Structures are given as structure tokens and as C-alpha cells.
Short mmCIF file of C-alpha atoms in Angstrom, two decimals:
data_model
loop_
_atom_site.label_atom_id
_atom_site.label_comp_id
_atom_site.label_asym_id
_atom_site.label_seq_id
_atom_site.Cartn_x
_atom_site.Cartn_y
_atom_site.Cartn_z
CA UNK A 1 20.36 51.84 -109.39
CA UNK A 2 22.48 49.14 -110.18
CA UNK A 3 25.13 48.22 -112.67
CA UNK A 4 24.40 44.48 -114.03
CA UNK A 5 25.48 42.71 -117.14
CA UNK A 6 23.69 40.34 -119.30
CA UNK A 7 24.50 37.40 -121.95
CA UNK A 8 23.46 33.70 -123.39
CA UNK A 9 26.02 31.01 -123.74
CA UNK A 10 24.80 28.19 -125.81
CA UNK A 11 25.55 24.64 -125.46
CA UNK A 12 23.96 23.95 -123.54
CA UNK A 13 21.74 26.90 -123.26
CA UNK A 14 21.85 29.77 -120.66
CA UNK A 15 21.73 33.43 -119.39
CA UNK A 16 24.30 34.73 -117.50
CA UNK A 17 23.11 37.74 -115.15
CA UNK A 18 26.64 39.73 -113.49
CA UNK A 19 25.47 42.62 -110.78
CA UNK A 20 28.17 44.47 -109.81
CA UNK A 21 29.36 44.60 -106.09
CA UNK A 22 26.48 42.67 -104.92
CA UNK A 23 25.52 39.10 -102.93
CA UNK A 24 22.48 37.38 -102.17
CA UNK A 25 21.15 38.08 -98.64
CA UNK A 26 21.17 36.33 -96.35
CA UNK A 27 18.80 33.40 -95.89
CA UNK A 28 18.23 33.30 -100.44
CA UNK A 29 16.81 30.32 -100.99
CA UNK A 30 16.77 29.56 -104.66
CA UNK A 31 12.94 28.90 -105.70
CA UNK A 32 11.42 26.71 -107.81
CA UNK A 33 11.63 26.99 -111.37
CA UNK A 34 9.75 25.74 -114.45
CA UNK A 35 8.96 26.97 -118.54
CA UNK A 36 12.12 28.23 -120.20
CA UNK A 37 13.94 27.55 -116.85
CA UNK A 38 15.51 24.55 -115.80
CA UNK A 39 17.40 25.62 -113.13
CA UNK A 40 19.31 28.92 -111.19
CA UNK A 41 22.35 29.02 -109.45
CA UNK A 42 24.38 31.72 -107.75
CA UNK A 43 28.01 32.04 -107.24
CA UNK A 44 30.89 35.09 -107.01
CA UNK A 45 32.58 36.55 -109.95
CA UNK A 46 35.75 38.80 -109.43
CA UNK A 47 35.64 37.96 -105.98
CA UNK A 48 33.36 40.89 -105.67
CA UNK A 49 30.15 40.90 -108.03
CA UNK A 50 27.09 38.56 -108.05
CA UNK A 51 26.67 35.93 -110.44
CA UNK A 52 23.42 34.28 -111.38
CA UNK A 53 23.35 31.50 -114.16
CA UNK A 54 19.97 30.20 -115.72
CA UNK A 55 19.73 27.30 -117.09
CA UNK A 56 17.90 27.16 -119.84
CA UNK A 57 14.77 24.39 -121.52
CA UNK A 58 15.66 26.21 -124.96
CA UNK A 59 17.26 29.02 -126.53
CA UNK A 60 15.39 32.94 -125.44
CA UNK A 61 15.48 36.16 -126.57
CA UNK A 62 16.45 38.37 -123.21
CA UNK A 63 15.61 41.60 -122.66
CA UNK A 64 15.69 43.60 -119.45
CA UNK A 65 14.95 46.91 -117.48
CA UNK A 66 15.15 48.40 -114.32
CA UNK A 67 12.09 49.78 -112.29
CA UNK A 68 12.38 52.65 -110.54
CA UNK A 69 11.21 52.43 -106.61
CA UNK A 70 7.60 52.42 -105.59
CA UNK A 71 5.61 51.92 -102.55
CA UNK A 72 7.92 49.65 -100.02
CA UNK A 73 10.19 48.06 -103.10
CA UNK A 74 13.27 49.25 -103.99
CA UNK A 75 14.75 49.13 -107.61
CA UNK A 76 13.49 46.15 -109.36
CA UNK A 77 15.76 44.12 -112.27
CA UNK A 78 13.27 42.98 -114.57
CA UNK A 79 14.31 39.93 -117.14
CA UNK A 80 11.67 38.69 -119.94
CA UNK A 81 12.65 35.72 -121.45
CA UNK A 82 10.93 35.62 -124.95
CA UNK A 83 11.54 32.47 -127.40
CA UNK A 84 13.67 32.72 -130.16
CA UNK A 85 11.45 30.99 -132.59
CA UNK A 86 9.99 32.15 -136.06
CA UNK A 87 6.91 31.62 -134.93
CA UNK A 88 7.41 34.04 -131.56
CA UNK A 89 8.35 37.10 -133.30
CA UNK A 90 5.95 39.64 -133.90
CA UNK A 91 4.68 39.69 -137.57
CA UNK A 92 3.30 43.02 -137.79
CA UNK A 93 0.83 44.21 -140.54
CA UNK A 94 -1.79 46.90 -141.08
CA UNK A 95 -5.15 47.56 -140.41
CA UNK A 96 -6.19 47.15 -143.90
CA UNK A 97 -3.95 43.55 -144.30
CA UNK A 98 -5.42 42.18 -140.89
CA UNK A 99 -9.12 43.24 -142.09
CA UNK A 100 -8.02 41.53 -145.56
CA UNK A 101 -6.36 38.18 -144.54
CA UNK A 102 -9.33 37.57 -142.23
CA UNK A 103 -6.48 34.57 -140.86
CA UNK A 104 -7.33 35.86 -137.46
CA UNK A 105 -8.86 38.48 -135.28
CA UNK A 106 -7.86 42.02 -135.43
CA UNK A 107 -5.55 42.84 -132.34
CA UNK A 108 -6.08 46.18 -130.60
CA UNK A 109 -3.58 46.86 -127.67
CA UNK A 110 -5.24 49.16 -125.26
CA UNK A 111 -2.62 51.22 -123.14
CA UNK A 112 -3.99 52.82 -119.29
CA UNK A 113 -2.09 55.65 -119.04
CA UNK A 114 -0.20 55.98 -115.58
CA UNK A 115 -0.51 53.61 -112.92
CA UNK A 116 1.34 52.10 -109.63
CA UNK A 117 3.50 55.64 -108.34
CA UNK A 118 2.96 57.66 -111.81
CA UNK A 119 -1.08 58.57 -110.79
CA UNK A 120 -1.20 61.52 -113.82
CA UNK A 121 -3.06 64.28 -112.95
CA UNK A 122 -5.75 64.73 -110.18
CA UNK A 123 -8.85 66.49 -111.07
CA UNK A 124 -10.53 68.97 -108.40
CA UNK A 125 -12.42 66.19 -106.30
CA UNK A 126 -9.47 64.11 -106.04
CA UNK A 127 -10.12 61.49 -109.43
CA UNK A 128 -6.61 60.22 -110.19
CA UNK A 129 -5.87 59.78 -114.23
CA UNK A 130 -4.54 56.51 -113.55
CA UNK A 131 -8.09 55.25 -112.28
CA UNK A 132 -9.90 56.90 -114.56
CA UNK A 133 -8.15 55.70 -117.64
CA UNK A 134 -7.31 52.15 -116.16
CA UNK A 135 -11.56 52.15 -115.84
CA UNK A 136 -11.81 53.45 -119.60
CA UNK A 137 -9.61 51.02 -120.95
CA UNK A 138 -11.45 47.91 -119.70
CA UNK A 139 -14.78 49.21 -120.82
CA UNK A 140 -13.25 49.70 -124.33
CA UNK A 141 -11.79 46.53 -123.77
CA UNK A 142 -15.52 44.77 -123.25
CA UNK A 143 -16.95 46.97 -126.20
CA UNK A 144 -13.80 46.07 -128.86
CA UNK A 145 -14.56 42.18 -127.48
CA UNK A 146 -17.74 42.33 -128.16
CA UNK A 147 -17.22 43.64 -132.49
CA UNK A 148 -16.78 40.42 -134.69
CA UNK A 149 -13.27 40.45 -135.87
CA UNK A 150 -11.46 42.49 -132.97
CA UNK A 151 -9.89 41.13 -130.07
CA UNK A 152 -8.62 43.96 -127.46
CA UNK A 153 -5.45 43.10 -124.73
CA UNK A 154 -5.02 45.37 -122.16
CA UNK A 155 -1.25 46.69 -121.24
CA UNK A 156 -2.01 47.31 -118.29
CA UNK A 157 -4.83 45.52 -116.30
CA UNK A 158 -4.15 47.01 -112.80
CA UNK A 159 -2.79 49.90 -110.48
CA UNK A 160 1.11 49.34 -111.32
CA UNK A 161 3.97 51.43 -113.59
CA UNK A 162 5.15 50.56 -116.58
CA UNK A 163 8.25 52.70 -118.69
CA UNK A 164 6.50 54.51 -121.59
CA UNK A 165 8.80 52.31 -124.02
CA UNK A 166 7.92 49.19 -122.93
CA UNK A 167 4.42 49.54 -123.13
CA UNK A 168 4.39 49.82 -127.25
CA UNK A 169 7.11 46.79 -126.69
CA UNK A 170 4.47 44.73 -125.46
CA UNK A 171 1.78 45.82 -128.05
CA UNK A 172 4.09 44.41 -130.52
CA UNK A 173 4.88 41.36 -128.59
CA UNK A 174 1.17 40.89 -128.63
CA UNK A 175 0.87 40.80 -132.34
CA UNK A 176 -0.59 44.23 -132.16
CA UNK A 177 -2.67 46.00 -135.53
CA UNK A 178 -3.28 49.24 -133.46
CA UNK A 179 -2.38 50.67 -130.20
CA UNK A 180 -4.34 52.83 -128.26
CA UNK A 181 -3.52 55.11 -125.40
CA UNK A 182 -6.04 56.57 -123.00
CA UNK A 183 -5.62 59.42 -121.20
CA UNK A 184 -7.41 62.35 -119.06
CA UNK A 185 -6.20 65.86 -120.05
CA UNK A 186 -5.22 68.37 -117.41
CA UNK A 187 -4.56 72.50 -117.52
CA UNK A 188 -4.08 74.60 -115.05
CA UNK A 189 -6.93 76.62 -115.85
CA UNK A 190 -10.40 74.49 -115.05
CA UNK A 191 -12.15 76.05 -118.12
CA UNK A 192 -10.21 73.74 -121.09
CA UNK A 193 -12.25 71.22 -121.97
CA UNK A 194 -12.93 68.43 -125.07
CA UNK A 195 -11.30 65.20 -126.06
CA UNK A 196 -8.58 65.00 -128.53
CA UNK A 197 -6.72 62.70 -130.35
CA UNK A 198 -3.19 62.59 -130.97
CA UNK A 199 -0.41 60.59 -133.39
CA UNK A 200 3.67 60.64 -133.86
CA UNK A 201 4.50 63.82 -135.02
CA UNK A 202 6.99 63.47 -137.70
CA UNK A 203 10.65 64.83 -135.32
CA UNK A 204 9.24 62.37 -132.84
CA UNK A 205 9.35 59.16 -135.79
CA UNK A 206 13.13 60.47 -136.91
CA UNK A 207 14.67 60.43 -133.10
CA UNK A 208 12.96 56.62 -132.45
CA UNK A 209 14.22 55.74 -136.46
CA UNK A 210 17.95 57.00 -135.46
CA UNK A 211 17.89 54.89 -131.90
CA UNK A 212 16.12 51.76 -133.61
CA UNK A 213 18.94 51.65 -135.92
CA UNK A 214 21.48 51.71 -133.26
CA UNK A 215 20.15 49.52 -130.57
CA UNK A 216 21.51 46.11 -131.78
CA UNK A 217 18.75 44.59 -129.54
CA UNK A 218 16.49 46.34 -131.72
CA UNK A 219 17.95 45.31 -135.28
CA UNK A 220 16.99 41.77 -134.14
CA UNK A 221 13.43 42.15 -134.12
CA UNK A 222 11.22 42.49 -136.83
CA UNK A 223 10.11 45.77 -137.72
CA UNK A 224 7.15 45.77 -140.53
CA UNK A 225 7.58 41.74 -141.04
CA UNK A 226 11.61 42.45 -141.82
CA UNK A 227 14.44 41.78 -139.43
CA UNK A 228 17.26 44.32 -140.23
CA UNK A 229 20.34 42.71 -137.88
CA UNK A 230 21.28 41.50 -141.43
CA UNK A 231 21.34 44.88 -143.33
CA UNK A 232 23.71 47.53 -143.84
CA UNK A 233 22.68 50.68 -141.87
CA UNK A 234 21.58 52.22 -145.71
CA UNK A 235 18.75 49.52 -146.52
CA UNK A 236 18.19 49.14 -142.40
CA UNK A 237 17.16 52.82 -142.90
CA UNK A 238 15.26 52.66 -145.86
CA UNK A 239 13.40 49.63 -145.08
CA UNK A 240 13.01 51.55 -141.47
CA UNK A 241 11.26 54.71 -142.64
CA UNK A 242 9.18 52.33 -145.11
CA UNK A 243 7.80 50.54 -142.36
CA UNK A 244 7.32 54.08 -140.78
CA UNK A 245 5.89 55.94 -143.41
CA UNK A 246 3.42 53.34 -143.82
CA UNK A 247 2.53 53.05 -139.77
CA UNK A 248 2.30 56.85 -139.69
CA UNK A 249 -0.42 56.89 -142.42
CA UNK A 250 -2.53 53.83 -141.09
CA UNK A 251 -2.12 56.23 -137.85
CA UNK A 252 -3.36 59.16 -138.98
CA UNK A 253 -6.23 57.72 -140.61
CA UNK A 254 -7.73 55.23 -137.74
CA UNK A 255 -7.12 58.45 -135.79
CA UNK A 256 -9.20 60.69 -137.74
CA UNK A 257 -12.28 57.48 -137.36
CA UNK A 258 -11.84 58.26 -133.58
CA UNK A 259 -12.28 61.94 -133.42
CA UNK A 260 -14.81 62.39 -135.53
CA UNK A 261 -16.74 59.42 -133.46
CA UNK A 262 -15.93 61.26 -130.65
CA UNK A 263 -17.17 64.26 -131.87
CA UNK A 264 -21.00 62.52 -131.60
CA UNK A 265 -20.45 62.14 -128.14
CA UNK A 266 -19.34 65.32 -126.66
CA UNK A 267 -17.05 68.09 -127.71
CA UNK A 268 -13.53 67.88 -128.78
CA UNK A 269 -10.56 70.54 -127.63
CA UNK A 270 -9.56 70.64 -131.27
CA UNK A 271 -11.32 70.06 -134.97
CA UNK A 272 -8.35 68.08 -136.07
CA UNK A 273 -6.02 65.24 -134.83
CA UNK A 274 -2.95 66.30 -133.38
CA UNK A 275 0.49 65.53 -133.87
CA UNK A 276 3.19 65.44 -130.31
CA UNK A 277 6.35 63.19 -130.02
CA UNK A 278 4.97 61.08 -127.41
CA UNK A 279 7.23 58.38 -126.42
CA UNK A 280 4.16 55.54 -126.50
CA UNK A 281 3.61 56.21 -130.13
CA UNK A 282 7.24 55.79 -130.99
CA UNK A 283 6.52 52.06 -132.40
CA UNK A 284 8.30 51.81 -136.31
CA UNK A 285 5.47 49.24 -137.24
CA UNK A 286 2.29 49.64 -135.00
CA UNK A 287 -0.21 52.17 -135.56
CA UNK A 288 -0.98 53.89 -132.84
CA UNK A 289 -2.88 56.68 -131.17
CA UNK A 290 -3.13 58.89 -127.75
CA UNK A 291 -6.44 59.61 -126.67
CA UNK A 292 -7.06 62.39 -124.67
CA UNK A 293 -10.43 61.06 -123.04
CA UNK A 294 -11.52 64.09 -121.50
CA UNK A 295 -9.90 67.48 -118.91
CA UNK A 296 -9.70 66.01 -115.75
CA UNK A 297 -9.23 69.33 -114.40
CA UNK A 298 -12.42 70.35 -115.30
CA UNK A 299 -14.96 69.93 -112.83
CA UNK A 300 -17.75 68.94 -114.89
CA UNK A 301 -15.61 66.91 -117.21
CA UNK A 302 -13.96 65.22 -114.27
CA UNK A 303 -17.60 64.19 -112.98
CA UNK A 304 -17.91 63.07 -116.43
CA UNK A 305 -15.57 60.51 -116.59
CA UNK A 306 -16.47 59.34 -113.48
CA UNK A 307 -19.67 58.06 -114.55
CA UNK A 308 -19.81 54.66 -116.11
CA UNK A 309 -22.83 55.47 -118.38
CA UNK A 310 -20.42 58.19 -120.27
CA UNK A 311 -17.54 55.91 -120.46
CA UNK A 312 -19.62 53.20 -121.93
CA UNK A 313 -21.14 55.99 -124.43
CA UNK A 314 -17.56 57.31 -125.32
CA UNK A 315 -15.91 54.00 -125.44
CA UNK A 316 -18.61 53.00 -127.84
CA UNK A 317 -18.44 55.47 -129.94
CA UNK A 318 -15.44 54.33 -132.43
CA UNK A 319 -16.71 50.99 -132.38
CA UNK A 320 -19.95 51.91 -134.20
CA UNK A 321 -19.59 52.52 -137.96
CA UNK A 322 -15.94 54.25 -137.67
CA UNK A 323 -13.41 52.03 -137.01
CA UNK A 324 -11.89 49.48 -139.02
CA UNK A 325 -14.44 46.58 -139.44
CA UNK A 326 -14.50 43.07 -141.29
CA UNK A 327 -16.90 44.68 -143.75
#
């Protein structure tokens, strides 16, 4: 882990990236650089910490995170460098205003749960979660495609990590209507079985309502098509919970679509959806939904989802006469 610093200077534009009691090693040759960039140089700061200036093609919206170590890498500093434009931020609305505008496509993020050194759980004859739901995801992916009016982007389109935050982060960057996150349920005893379906609880929407409002990198964005960096913290919080009250209701009710779809195809653990304060469903103006695809740890369920011909039958089952439609 590192300790690092971050800021823009303007005129003319460019990020400023301070990591404490560090240099470059030896033989760094600075690489090439094109978009946003226009050029990087190093140089000391303090006489002890690493400096690294960007220069910028135009103003950007930073935001950064650290990666924890997998396979042969060590920590990795992650930047994104997002415009700053109007037209960049994410103008979020719900299901029922994308179906009603018809001005484009409905966008449905589709979240692999796991991947890269998180594998999830492993069923009895070794099936990781991580395959199994990365392999459910782009089958729902080619079944959403293939509906007139939806468009489906995958979060994650290979074996690699990403933090449970920043995976609703980029469903919103994506212009997101509804995010959906596939999973395989495990217990330790093999007998569970059945899908189920899962939204925010309501303690789970309070603790992400309370850290929105005091993440300044937060207030910035848009949350329900309203930026609150200009608000007092009383209309921040009431245009907040809103924006919330209205996501958690568009939840709830796509959600209840895709169990009783489900339902057609197989059993479910549970008659009802359920409610858990995962962190994925934490978005203020997405909707957005876990789905527990099947046990893993069940033998005949894990065979299951290991057969293409039920994921195409369970994947297609909220796309047929459930889900949210142009009609």
C-alpha cells in the first residue's frame, strides 16, 4: 500500500500525482501518450517523494483506487481520467422514463460476480463462481442484445478483480437504467438449492446516503439527473433519499419480473425477493439487482450451470414477457 496524493491545476490544464517516499526505477522510460494526455513528466518533490505531472488536452474529472495484489503484480494505482463536460456525466433515469423517451436504447449493466484472485465459491467438482457467472453474464448479454430497445454492457468481460464499489461506478458511467449482478450461491450443506433474487435493503441505502453526502468527490456527480456539490447538506439529503426512494422502488419491482421468470425455469430458494446490504447495489440512482443464479455447492445445481443449454434457458427467461419492454 502506498500513500499518494492527487490534484488538477488549470491553466494550462493538468494532474498532479505525489507518491510518498518513492522514485521511478531504474531504466523508466516515459511512454507514449495520446487522448486526454499530452504529455508526462517525472521529477522529486520534498527531496524525498515522487512526482508525476500530466499534461493535459482538456480539463478531466480524476478519480483513483488502489488494487490490491494478484498473480505476479504488486499493488496497482489506478487513475481514470473522465471529461468534465455536460455531456459526459451520467444522466440517470428510470426504467419507466428510458422505455418512455424512446431517445435511445435501454442500458442494462450486467455485473460477473468475482473474477481475477476473488474466484467466489467452488462447487464440489471444482466449477469456480467467477467462471460460471462471467459465462452467464455474456449469454444474458447476447439474449438482452438481441430484445429491440435494450442494449446490455458487460462490467466485467474477463477473468480480472474489480472493488465491489467501482463496479456500480461504472454502470453509472455507462449511462446505466438497471444493473444486474450474477452470482452462484454457496452453503455449506450441499442440499440448499434455488435461485433468488436480491435488492438494497433499506440500512444498506442509509450507510451509502450518509457516505455519498460526505465524499466531496461524490457531491460532484450527478445523482438522479441533480448535482448536489452546490447544495446545503439539508436539500443534498433530501434530494439524496428522493433519488433513492425512487431507485429502490424501480428495484424492487424489475426484481420481482425476474423471480417470478425464474420461477418458470427451475425452482427458487425463496417465494419472495430478498432484501441484503450488498455493497454492488449501493448506487443512489441505478436500479439494481443481485441474482443468485443457482447453489454452486450443490452437485446437481453445479452441473446445472455448467451446461450452456440451462444458461441460455435461464438467461432467457426475464427477457420473455417480464422485463421492461418498449411495449
Amino acid at each position: 500500500p502506498l500513500q499518494y496524493k492527487l490534484f488538477g491545476l488549470e491553466n494550462p490544464d493538468r494532474l498532479v500525482l505525489d507518491i510518498e517516499a518513492s522514485k521511478l526505477a531504474a531504466g523508466f522510460a516515459t511512454p507514449k501518450v495520446e487522448g486526454r494526455l499530452r504529455g508526462l513528466r517525472t521529477g522529486v518533490q520534498n527531496g524525498k517523494d515522487l512526482r508525476v505531472v500530466f499534461d493535459l488536452a482538456e480539463g478531466v474529472k480524476p478519480k483513483s483506487f488502489l488494487l490490491p495484489p494478484a498473480d505476479k503484480m504488486g499493488y496497482r494505482l489506478v487513475l481514470d481520467l473522465a471529461p468534465i463536460t455536460d455531456a459526459a456525466k451520467p444522466v440517470v433515469r428510470t426504467v419507466e422514463q428510458a422505455v418512455a423517451s424512446k431517445e435511445r436504447d435501454i442500458v442494462i449493466a450486467i455485473d460477473a460476480g468475482h473474477g481475477g484472485e476473488d474466484p467466489g465459491a467452488r462447487g464440489a467438482s471444482g466449477s469456480w463462481e467467477k467462471s460460471i457467472t462471467l459465462a452467464m453474464s455474456e449469454e444474458l448479454k447476447r439474449r438482452i442484445d438481441a430484445e429491440p430497445g435494450l442494449k446490455a454492457v458487460l462490467i466485467r468481460d474477463g477473468d480480472y478483480f474489480i472493488p465491489l464499489q467501482k463496479r456500480y461506478q461504472k454502470a453509472r458511467e455507462a449511462h446505466a437504467d438497471l444493473f444486474v449482478s450474477i452470482h452462484a450461491d454457496a452453503f455449506h450443506k450441499p442440499t440448499a438449492s434455488g435461485s433468488s433474487v436480491f435488492v438494497l435493503s433499506t440500512r444498506g441505502a442509509s450507510g451509502e446516503a450518509a457516505r455519498w453526502l460526505a465524499d466531496s468527490e461524490n457531491r460532484s456527480d450527478l445523482v438522479g439527473g441533480v448535482s448536489l456539490d452546490d447544495k446545503d447538506n439539508t436539500l443534498a439529503a433530501v434530494l439524496l433519499d428522493l433519488s433513492q426512494s425512487a431507485t429502490m422502488k424501480a428495484s424492487d419491482d424489475v426484481a420481482n419480473h425476474v423471480l417470478d421468470a425464474m420461477k418458470r425455469v427451475g425452482k427458487t430458494h425463496k417465494p419472495n425477493v430478498e432484501h441484503a446490504n450488498f455493497v454492488v447495489l449501493r448506487s443512489p440512482d441505478v436500479p439494481a439487482m443481485l441474482v443468485e443464479t443457482a447453489f454452486i455447492s450443490n452437485p446437481g445445481e453445479e452441473k446445472k450451470l455448467n451446461d450452456p443449454a440451462h444458461r441460455t434457458r435461464l438467461a432467457a427467461a426475464p427477457c420473455s414477457n417480464s422485463g421492461p419492454s418498449r411495449s
